[in-house]
């Protein structure tokens, strides 16, 4: 299997801060797998992702993403990745379709090709009906989907998603999980961060627990399951969530396991 | 290179898309200098100059300069809003030229200011203002656009350094005392002496006086060096501001990854 991401001793110290935000993190990810970075608020998940996506310069360590060095070959990295930030990064005034065409054009697609790709992604993410409305009027789940669609315009080899489902209702959450699974089936490697064990349990092949910027525990999901016993569901009792999904959702929790 | 140019045009097109999607704020911005002209001229002009035609003759070049100054907050608002909506980060995560983002902003904002200039000029002509010659008017427009270009870099730098769009409100407020403390609306000779001196050296006065000189509109009889060399002073000021803030803005943009 091809290794698409490899980080060694990745470190970030912000000026004027005593403790490092990310402190010597090692990571490794193969094609077609999902790596979940787990950790509480402030654990360093976003900063790690921002370094890997060339948005923030590391102060120590090194990393290769999709075969390119994040320090010396930033633009090569950017050509091969897709990034979905913690907060939807979209033009709120423009429609969903216009956003897709805009970023498609920026990625080098000709006008007709950009419109074509936008149409494909709108279908794929079930946004055809809302395509003409300003993104500012979208619901949280739709926003997340259009954000993900924009990140996929150039068919990235590695997709980075920061807290994909924070603030989403269970139905929207499951539809996003399905979208991620579909990508992974097609061979895309995914790095996501989450505060939810449940999410890591549903999506991840590999898990890294961050605490205060350092790796507290890392391994494949199967190894960690053995260590940890059954996963805890933190926020909602399962029975209520199942009820919710039968009430509002097209699928039940069981089908998604 | 051609890719960077295409990317800049696509990014400028994004702003034009905003105008189409939200025509009301666009039109309000476009017509605001005209409103200022009508307000200052129609309400205060008689008191300041004795009669309205004389005052419009004086005020139109001033308001044209103020229209350029209004562009500053437009640039800052665009930059800070993009940062807040994480668009800045998304653009930085794309394989596009680092120059495309500022260049796209530049194209869009210069186009907006050119439109504001044309609209305000038209309003001035309707009020009875007549430039001495068309070449003079074109030269005046070039001086004003050079001033706007300098403000663009100042706005880019300040917008990148600002922590939130709220900072722009401060600029929107400060624009007013800055306009008042200049030769835009009244002759600095009528001000207390030291304030008058400040007003004469205000870059906004240089731009306004340059337009008055180039279009043959009444120039107050200034005895100061600043008042008598307005065109050169305005061009030099714009050049210096651009030379200082363009590299600072580029550096601020590069340092977003710190
Ligand atoms: N731009 C910054 N400047 C200074 N400190 C920062 C900056 N960004 C993040 N931090 C700090 O780095 C630590 C890790 O933050 P972050 O990576 O956002 O954590 P997480 O995404 O896991 O919640 C936190 O203590 C945070 O306050
Ligand atoms: Mg975070």
Coordinates of C-alpha atoms and ligand atoms in Angstrom, one line a residue:
Chain A
X1 CA 0.0 0.0 0.0
X2 CA 1.2 3.5 -0.9
X3 CA 1.9 5.8 2.0
X4 CA 0.2 9.1 1.4
X5 CA 1.0 10.9 4.6
X6 CA 4.0 10.7 6.8
X7 CA 4.9 13.1 9.6
X8 CA 7.8 13.0 11.9
X9 CA 8.2 15.1 15.0
X10 CA 5.7 17.7 13.7
X11 CA 5.8 20.7 16.1
X12 CA 4.3 24.1 16.3
X13 CA 5.1 26.8 18.8
X14 CA 3.1 29.9 18.5
X15 CA 5.0 33.1 19.3
X16 CA 4.5 34.3 22.9
X17 CA 3.2 30.9 24.0
X18 CA 5.1 28.8 26.6
X19 CA 3.7 25.4 25.6
X20 CA 3.9 24.0 22.1
X21 CA 0.4 23.7 20.5
X22 CA 1.7 20.6 18.7
X23 CA 4.7 18.8 20.1
X24 CA 6.5 16.2 18.2
X25 CA 3.6 14.4 16.5
X26 CA 4.3 11.3 14.3
X27 CA 1.7 10.2 11.8
X28 CA 1.4 7.7 9.0
X29 CA -1.5 7.0 6.6
X30 CA -1.9 4.7 3.7
X31 CA -4.1 5.1 0.6
X32 CA -7.8 4.4 1.0
X33 CA -7.7 4.6 4.8
X34 CA -9.2 7.1 7.3
X35 CA -7.1 8.5 10.0
X36 CA -9.0 10.1 12.9
X37 CA -7.2 12.7 15.2
X38 CA -9.1 12.6 18.4
X39 CA -8.8 15.0 21.3
X40 CA -10.5 17.5 23.5
X41 CA -10.7 21.2 22.6
X42 CA -7.2 22.7 22.4
X43 CA -5.5 19.3 22.0
X44 CA -3.8 20.5 18.8
X45 CA -6.0 18.8 16.2
X46 CA -6.6 21.9 14.0
X47 CA -3.0 23.1 14.3
X48 CA -1.8 19.7 13.1
X49 CA -4.2 19.7 10.2
X50 CA -3.2 23.3 9.3
X51 CA 0.4 22.3 9.2
X52 CA -0.3 19.3 7.0
X53 CA -2.3 21.4 4.6
X54 CA 0.4 24.1 4.4
X55 CA -1.8 26.8 6.1
X56 CA 0.5 27.0 9.1
X57 CA 4.3 26.7 9.0
X58 CA 5.7 24.1 11.4
X59 CA 8.4 25.2 13.8
X60 CA 9.8 21.7 13.9
X61 CA 9.7 18.3 12.4
X62 CA 8.8 17.3 8.8
X63 CA 6.0 15.8 6.8
X64 CA 5.3 14.5 3.3
X65 CA 1.8 14.6 2.0
X66 CA 0.8 12.9 -1.3
X67 CA 4.5 12.5 -2.0
X68 CA 5.5 16.2 -1.5
X69 CA 7.3 17.9 1.3
X70 CA 5.0 20.4 3.1
X71 CA 7.9 22.7 3.8
X72 CA 9.6 22.8 0.5
X73 CA 6.9 21.8 -2.0
X74 CA 3.8 23.6 -0.7
X75 CA 2.2 24.1 -4.1
X76 CA 2.6 20.4 -5.0
X77 CA 0.9 19.5 -1.8
X78 CA -1.9 21.9 -2.4
X79 CA -2.5 20.4 -5.9
X80 CA -3.1 17.0 -4.4
X81 CA -5.1 17.6 -1.4
X82 CA -8.6 18.8 -0.5
X83 CA -9.2 20.8 2.7
X84 CA -12.4 21.2 4.7
X85 CA -11.9 23.6 7.6
X86 CA -13.5 23.6 11.0
X87 CA -15.9 26.3 9.8
X88 CA -17.4 26.3 6.3
X89 CA -15.2 28.4 4.1
X90 CA -17.6 29.5 1.4
X91 CA -18.8 32.7 -0.2
X92 CA -22.0 33.3 1.7
X93 CA -23.4 35.7 -0.9
X94 CA -22.9 33.4 -3.9
X95 CA -25.1 30.3 -4.6
X96 CA -23.8 26.8 -4.0
X97 CA -23.4 26.3 -7.7
X98 CA -21.5 29.6 -8.1
X99 CA -19.2 28.6 -5.3
X100 CA -18.4 25.3 -7.0
X101 CA -17.8 27.1 -10.3
X102 CA -15.6 29.8 -8.7
X103 CA -13.3 27.3 -7.0
X104 CA -13.3 25.0 -10.1
X105 CA -12.1 28.0 -12.2
X106 CA -9.4 28.8 -9.6
X107 CA -8.3 25.1 -9.8
X108 CA -7.7 25.6 -13.5
X109 CA -10.9 24.2 -15.0
X110 CA -12.2 26.0 -18.1
X111 CA -15.6 27.6 -17.6
X112 CA -17.5 24.8 -19.3
X113 CA -15.6 22.1 -17.4
X114 CA -16.1 24.0 -14.1
X115 CA -19.8 24.1 -14.7
X116 CA -19.9 20.4 -15.6
X117 CA -17.9 19.4 -12.4
X118 CA -20.2 21.6 -10.3
X119 CA -23.3 19.8 -11.7
X120 CA -21.8 16.4 -10.9
X121 CA -20.9 17.4 -7.4
X122 CA -24.3 19.0 -6.8
X123 CA -25.9 15.6 -7.7
X124 CA -23.4 13.6 -5.7
X125 CA -24.1 15.7 -2.6
X126 CA -27.9 16.0 -3.0
X127 CA -27.8 19.7 -3.4
X128 CA -29.4 20.1 -6.8
X129 CA -32.5 21.7 -5.4
X130 CA -30.6 24.3 -3.3
X131 CA -28.0 24.9 -6.0
X132 CA -29.2 28.4 -6.9
X133 CA -29.7 29.7 -3.4
X134 CA -27.0 31.8 -1.6
X135 CA -24.9 29.6 0.7
X136 CA -25.7 32.0 3.5
X137 CA -29.2 30.5 3.6
X138 CA -28.1 26.8 3.8
X139 CA -28.6 24.7 6.9
X140 CA -25.6 23.4 8.8
X141 CA -25.7 20.0 7.1
X142 CA -26.0 21.5 3.6
X143 CA -23.2 23.9 4.3
X144 CA -21.0 21.0 5.4
X145 CA -21.8 19.1 2.2
X146 CA -21.2 22.0 -0.2
X147 CA -17.9 22.6 1.7
X148 CA -16.9 19.0 1.2
X149 CA -18.0 19.2 -2.5
X150 CA -15.7 22.2 -3.0
X151 CA -12.8 20.3 -1.5
X152 CA -13.4 17.4 -3.9
X153 CA -13.4 19.4 -7.2
X154 CA -9.9 18.5 -8.1
X155 CA -10.3 14.8 -7.0
X156 CA -7.7 15.0 -4.2
X157 CA -5.6 12.1 -3.1
X158 CA -5.7 13.1 0.5
X159 CA -8.7 14.8 2.0
X160 CA -8.4 16.8 5.3
X161 CA -11.6 17.4 7.3
X162 CA -11.6 19.3 10.5
X163 CA -14.5 18.3 12.8
X164 CA -16.8 17.3 10.0
X165 CA -20.0 16.9 12.1
X166 CA -19.6 19.2 15.1
X167 CA -23.0 20.9 15.5
X168 CA -24.9 18.6 13.0
X169 CA -28.0 16.7 13.8
X170 CA -27.8 12.9 13.7
X171 CA -29.3 12.6 10.2
X172 CA -27.0 15.2 8.7
X173 CA -24.1 13.5 10.5
X174 CA -24.9 10.1 9.0
X175 CA -25.3 11.6 5.5
X176 CA -21.8 13.1 5.9
X177 CA -20.3 9.8 7.1
X178 CA -21.8 8.1 4.1
X179 CA -20.2 10.7 1.8
X180 CA -16.8 10.1 3.5
X181 CA -17.1 6.3 3.2
X182 CA -18.0 6.6 -0.5
X183 CA -14.8 8.6 -1.1
X184 CA -12.7 6.2 0.8
X185 CA -14.1 3.3 -1.2
X186 CA -12.8 5.0 -4.3
X187 CA -9.3 5.2 -2.8
X188 CA -9.1 8.6 -1.3
X189 CA -7.2 8.8 2.0
X190 CA -8.9 10.9 4.6
X191 CA -7.6 12.7 7.7
X192 CA -10.3 13.9 10.0
X193 CA -10.4 15.4 13.4
X194 CA -13.1 14.8 15.9
X195 CA -14.2 15.1 19.5
X196 CA -16.6 12.2 19.1
X197 CA -15.4 8.7 19.8
X198 CA -18.5 7.5 18.0
X199 CA -17.4 9.2 14.8
X200 CA -13.9 7.7 15.0
X201 CA -15.6 4.4 15.6
X202 CA -17.8 4.8 12.6
X203 CA -15.2 6.0 10.1
X204 CA -11.6 5.5 11.1
X205 CA -9.1 2.8 10.3
X206 CA -6.4 4.4 12.3
X207 CA -6.8 6.6 15.4
X208 CA -4.4 9.0 17.0
X209 CA -5.3 10.5 20.4
X210 CA -3.8 13.9 21.0
X211 CA -3.4 15.4 24.4
X212 CA -1.8 18.8 25.0
X213 CA -0.2 18.6 21.5
X214 CA 1.3 15.2 21.9
X215 CA 0.3 11.8 20.8
X216 CA -1.2 10.0 23.9
X217 CA -2.1 6.8 22.1
X218 CA -2.1 5.7 18.5
X219 CA -3.0 2.5 16.5
X220 CA -5.4 0.9 14.2
X221 CA -9.0 1.0 15.3
X222 CA -9.0 -2.8 15.8
X223 CA -5.9 -2.6 18.1
X224 CA -7.5 0.2 20.1
X225 CA -10.8 -1.6 20.4
X226 CA -9.1 -4.5 22.0
X227 CA -7.4 -2.1 24.4
X228 CA -10.5 -0.1 25.2
X229 CA -13.4 -2.5 25.2
X230 CA -16.7 -1.4 23.7
X231 CA -16.8 2.3 22.6
X232 CA -18.7 4.7 24.8
X233 CA -21.3 6.9 23.3
X234 CA -20.8 10.3 25.0
X235 CA -23.6 12.6 24.1
X236 CA -26.8 10.7 23.6
X237 CA -28.2 7.5 25.0
X238 CA -28.3 5.1 22.0
X239 CA -32.0 4.4 22.4
X240 CA -32.9 8.0 22.0
X241 CA -30.7 8.4 19.0
X242 CA -32.2 5.4 17.4
X243 CA -35.6 6.8 18.0
X244 CA -34.6 10.1 16.4
X245 CA -33.3 8.4 13.4
X246 CA -36.4 6.4 12.9
X247 CA -38.4 9.6 13.2
X248 CA -36.4 11.9 10.9
X249 CA -33.8 9.8 9.1
X250 CA -33.7 7.7 6.0
X251 CA -31.5 5.1 7.7
X252 CA -31.2 3.6 11.1
X253 CA -28.1 3.6 13.2
X254 CA -27.8 -0.1 12.8
X255 CA -27.5 0.1 9.0
X256 CA -24.7 2.5 9.4
X257 CA -22.6 0.4 11.6
Chain B
X1 CA 1.9 33.9 -15.4
X2 CA -1.2 33.6 -17.6
X3 CA -2.6 31.2 -15.0
X4 CA -2.1 33.9 -12.3
X5 CA -3.8 36.5 -14.5
X6 CA -6.8 34.1 -15.1
X7 CA -7.0 33.4 -11.4
X8 CA -7.0 37.2 -10.6
X9 CA -9.8 37.8 -13.1
X10 CA -11.8 34.9 -11.7
X11 CA -11.4 36.3 -8.2
X12 CA -12.4 39.8 -9.3
X13 CA -15.4 38.2 -11.0
X14 CA -16.4 36.9 -7.6
X15 CA -16.8 40.5 -6.5
X16 CA -18.8 41.3 -9.6
X17 CA -21.0 38.3 -8.7
X18 CA -21.6 39.9 -5.3
X19 CA -22.8 43.1 -7.0
X20 CA -25.2 41.1 -9.1
X21 CA -26.4 39.0 -6.1
X22 CA -26.8 42.1 -3.8
X23 CA -27.5 45.1 -6.0
X24 CA -28.7 47.3 -3.2
X25 CA -25.5 47.6 -1.1
X26 CA -23.6 47.9 -4.4
X27 CA -25.8 50.9 -5.5
X28 CA -25.7 52.5 -2.1
X29 CA -21.9 52.4 -2.2
X30 CA -21.9 53.7 -5.8
X31 CA -24.2 56.6 -5.1
X32 CA -23.0 57.5 -1.6
X33 CA -20.5 60.1 -2.8
X34 CA -23.3 61.7 -4.8
X35 CA -25.4 61.7 -1.7
X36 CA -22.6 63.5 0.1
X37 CA -22.3 66.0 -2.7
X38 CA -26.1 66.7 -2.5
X39 CA -26.0 66.8 1.2
X40 CA -23.0 69.1 1.7
X41 CA -23.8 71.2 -1.4
X42 CA -27.5 71.4 -1.2
X43 CA -27.7 71.9 2.6
X44 CA -24.5 73.7 3.5
X45 CA -23.2 75.0 0.2
X46 CA -25.3 78.2 0.3
X47 CA -24.0 79.0 3.8
X48 CA -20.4 78.2 2.9
X49 CA -20.0 79.9 -0.6
X50 CA -23.0 82.3 -0.7
X51 CA -24.6 80.5 -3.6
X52 CA -25.0 76.9 -4.7
X53 CA -23.4 76.9 -8.2
X54 CA -20.2 78.4 -6.8
X55 CA -20.2 75.8 -4.1
X56 CA -20.7 72.8 -6.4
X57 CA -17.9 74.1 -8.5
X58 CA -15.7 73.9 -5.4
X59 CA -17.1 70.8 -3.9
X60 CA -17.3 68.4 -6.8
X61 CA -13.5 67.8 -7.1
X62 CA -13.4 67.4 -3.3
X63 CA -16.1 64.8 -3.3
X64 CA -14.4 62.9 -6.1
X65 CA -11.4 62.7 -3.8
X66 CA -13.6 61.5 -0.9
X67 CA -15.1 58.9 -3.2
X68 CA -11.6 57.4 -3.5
X69 CA -11.2 57.5 0.3
X70 CA -14.5 55.6 0.8
X71 CA -12.9 52.8 -1.2
X72 CA -10.4 52.2 1.6
X73 CA -13.2 50.8 3.9
X74 CA -14.5 48.7 1.0
X75 CA -11.1 47.0 0.6
X76 CA -10.7 46.5 4.3
X77 CA -14.2 45.1 4.7
X78 CA -13.7 42.6 1.8
X79 CA -10.4 41.4 3.3
X80 CA -11.7 41.1 6.9
X81 CA -14.9 39.4 5.8
X82 CA -13.0 36.8 3.8
X83 CA -10.8 36.1 6.8
X84 CA -13.8 35.7 9.1
X85 CA -15.5 33.3 6.7
X86 CA -12.3 31.4 6.3
X87 CA -12.3 32.1 2.6
X88 CA -8.8 33.5 3.0
X89 CA -7.7 30.1 4.3
X90 CA -9.5 28.2 1.6
X91 CA -7.8 30.3 -1.1
X92 CA -4.5 29.7 0.6
X93 CA -5.1 25.9 0.5
X94 CA -5.6 26.0 -3.2
X95 CA -2.7 25.6 -5.7
X96 CA -3.1 29.2 -7.0
X97 CA -0.5 32.0 -7.4
X98 CA 0.2 33.9 -4.2
X99 CA -0.2 37.1 -6.2
X100 CA -3.7 36.2 -7.5
X101 CA -5.6 37.1 -4.3
X102 CA -4.2 40.7 -4.0
X103 CA -4.3 41.2 -7.7
X104 CA -8.0 40.0 -7.9
X105 CA -8.8 42.4 -5.0
X106 CA -7.0 45.2 -6.9
X107 CA -9.0 44.6 -10.1
X108 CA -12.3 44.5 -8.3
X109 CA -11.7 47.5 -6.1
X110 CA -10.2 49.7 -8.8
X111 CA -13.3 48.8 -11.0
X112 CA -15.6 49.8 -8.2
X113 CA -13.8 53.1 -7.7
X114 CA -13.8 53.8 -11.4
X115 CA -17.6 53.3 -11.4
X116 CA -17.9 55.6 -8.3
X117 CA -15.8 58.2 -10.1
X118 CA -17.9 58.1 -13.2
X119 CA -21.2 58.2 -11.2
X120 CA -20.0 61.1 -9.1
X121 CA -18.7 63.0 -12.1
X122 CA -22.0 62.6 -13.8
X123 CA -23.8 63.9 -10.8
X124 CA -21.4 66.8 -10.7
X125 CA -22.1 67.6 -14.3
X126 CA -25.8 67.6 -13.6
X127 CA -25.2 70.1 -10.8
X128 CA -23.6 72.4 -13.2
X129 CA -19.9 71.6 -12.7
X130 CA -17.9 71.8 -16.0
X131 CA -14.3 70.6 -16.3
X132 CA -12.2 73.0 -18.3
X133 CA -11.2 70.4 -20.7
X134 CA -11.7 66.6 -21.3
X135 CA -8.0 65.9 -21.2
X136 CA -7.9 67.8 -17.9
X137 CA -10.7 65.5 -16.7
X138 CA -8.8 62.4 -17.8
X139 CA -5.7 63.6 -16.1
X140 CA -7.6 64.3 -12.9
X141 CA -9.2 60.8 -13.0
X142 CA -5.7 59.3 -13.3
X143 CA -4.5 61.3 -10.3
X144 CA -7.5 60.1 -8.3
X145 CA -7.0 56.5 -9.4
X146 CA -3.4 56.7 -8.3
X147 CA -4.6 57.9 -4.9
X148 CA -7.1 55.0 -4.8
X149 CA -4.4 52.6 -5.8
X150 CA -2.3 53.7 -2.8
X151 CA -5.3 53.4 -0.5
X152 CA -5.8 49.9 -1.9
X153 CA -2.5 48.7 -0.5
X154 CA -3.1 50.5 2.7
X155 CA -6.5 48.8 2.9
X156 CA -5.0 45.4 2.1
X157 CA -2.4 45.7 4.8
X158 CA -4.7 47.1 7.4
X159 CA -7.4 44.5 6.5
X160 CA -4.9 41.6 6.9
X161 CA -3.7 42.9 10.2
X162 CA -7.2 43.7 11.5
X163 CA -8.6 41.1 13.9
X164 CA -12.2 41.4 12.8
X165 CA -14.6 43.2 10.5
X166 CA -15.6 45.4 13.4
X167 CA -12.2 47.3 13.0
X168 CA -13.6 48.6 9.7
X169 CA -16.3 50.5 11.6
X170 CA -13.6 52.6 13.2
X171 CA -12.2 53.4 9.7
X172 CA -15.7 54.3 8.5
X173 CA -16.0 56.8 11.3
X174 CA -12.6 58.2 11.0
X175 CA -13.1 59.0 7.3
X176 CA -15.4 61.9 8.3
X177 CA -13.0 63.9 10.5
X178 CA -10.3 63.2 7.9
X179 CA -12.6 64.6 5.2
X180 CA -13.6 67.6 7.2
X181 CA -10.0 68.4 8.1
X182 CA -9.1 69.0 4.5
X183 CA -9.9 71.3 1.6
X184 CA -12.6 68.9 0.4
X185 CA -15.6 70.9 1.7
X186 CA -14.2 74.2 2.8
X187 CA -11.2 76.4 2.2
X188 CA -8.6 75.7 4.9
X189 CA -7.9 79.5 5.0
X190 CA -11.2 79.8 6.9
X191 CA -10.0 77.4 9.6
X192 CA -8.0 78.3 12.7
X193 CA -4.4 78.7 11.5
X194 CA -2.9 75.5 12.8
X195 CA -5.9 73.4 11.7
X196 CA -5.7 75.1 8.3
X197 CA -2.1 74.1 8.0
X198 CA -3.0 70.5 8.8
X199 CA -5.8 70.5 6.3
X200 CA -3.6 71.8 3.6
X201 CA -1.1 69.0 4.1
X202 CA -3.8 66.3 4.3
X203 CA -3.3 64.0 1.3
X204 CA -7.0 64.2 0.6
X205 CA -6.6 68.0 0.0
X206 CA -3.7 67.4 -2.4
X207 CA -6.0 65.0 -4.4
X208 CA -8.9 67.4 -4.3
X209 CA -6.8 70.4 -5.2
X210 CA -5.1 68.5 -8.0
X211 CA -8.5 67.8 -9.5
X212 CA -9.4 71.5 -9.1
X213 CA -6.2 72.5 -10.9
X214 CA -6.5 70.0 -13.7
X215 CA -10.2 70.6 -14.4
X216 CA -9.9 74.4 -14.0
X217 CA -12.3 74.4 -11.1
X218 CA -11.8 77.2 -8.6
X219 CA -8.7 76.7 -6.4
X220 CA -8.6 78.6 -3.2
X221 CA -5.7 81.1 -3.3
X222 CA -3.2 79.2 -1.2
X223 CA 0.1 80.7 -0.4
X224 CA 1.5 77.5 0.9
X225 CA 3.8 75.2 -1.0
X226 CA 1.3 72.3 -0.6
X227 CA -1.5 74.3 -2.1
X228 CA 0.5 75.4 -5.1
X229 CA 1.9 72.0 -6.0
X230 CA -1.1 69.9 -5.5
X231 CA -0.8 67.6 -8.6
X232 CA 2.8 66.7 -7.9
X233 CA 2.2 66.4 -4.1
X234 CA -0.7 64.0 -4.7
X235 CA 1.2 61.9 -7.1
X236 CA 4.2 61.7 -4.8
X237 CA 2.1 60.9 -1.8
X238 CA 0.3 58.1 -3.7
X239 CA 3.7 56.8 -4.9
X240 CA 5.2 56.8 -1.4
X241 CA 2.2 55.2 0.2
X242 CA 2.1 52.5 -2.4
X243 CA 5.9 51.9 -2.1
X244 CA 5.5 51.5 1.7
X245 CA 2.3 49.5 1.9
X246 CA 2.5 47.2 -1.1
X247 CA 5.5 45.3 0.3
X248 CA 4.0 45.4 3.8
X249 CA 0.7 44.0 2.5
X250 CA 2.5 41.2 0.5
X251 CA 4.5 40.4 3.6
X252 CA 1.4 40.3 5.8
X253 CA -0.2 38.0 3.3
X254 CA 2.8 35.6 3.3
X255 CA 3.0 35.7 7.1
X256 CA -0.5 34.4 7.4
X257 CA 1.1 31.0 7.7
X258 CA 3.0 31.9 10.9
Ligands
LIG1 N1 -3.0 31.3 16.0 C1 -2.7 30.8 17.2 N2 -1.9 31.6 18.1 C2 -1.7 31.2 19.3 N3 -2.1 30.0 19.9 C3 -2.9 29.2 19.1 C4 -3.2 29.6 17.7 N4 -4.0 28.6 17.2 C5 -4.1 27.7 18.2 N5 -3.4 28.0 19.3 C6 -3.4 27.3 20.6 O1 -2.9 26.0 20.3 C7 -3.5 25.0 21.0 C8 -4.1 24.0 20.1 O2 -5.2 24.5 19.4 P1 -6.0 23.8 18.3 O3 -5.0 23.2 17.3 O4 -7.0 24.7 17.7 O5 -6.7 22.6 19.1 P2 -8.0 21.8 18.7 O6 -8.3 21.9 17.2 O7 -7.6 20.4 19.1 O8 -9.1 22.3 19.5 C9 -4.5 25.7 21.9 O9 -4.0 25.9 23.1 C10 -4.7 27.0 21.2 O10 -5.1 28.0 22.1
LIG2 MG1 -10.0 22.6 16.3

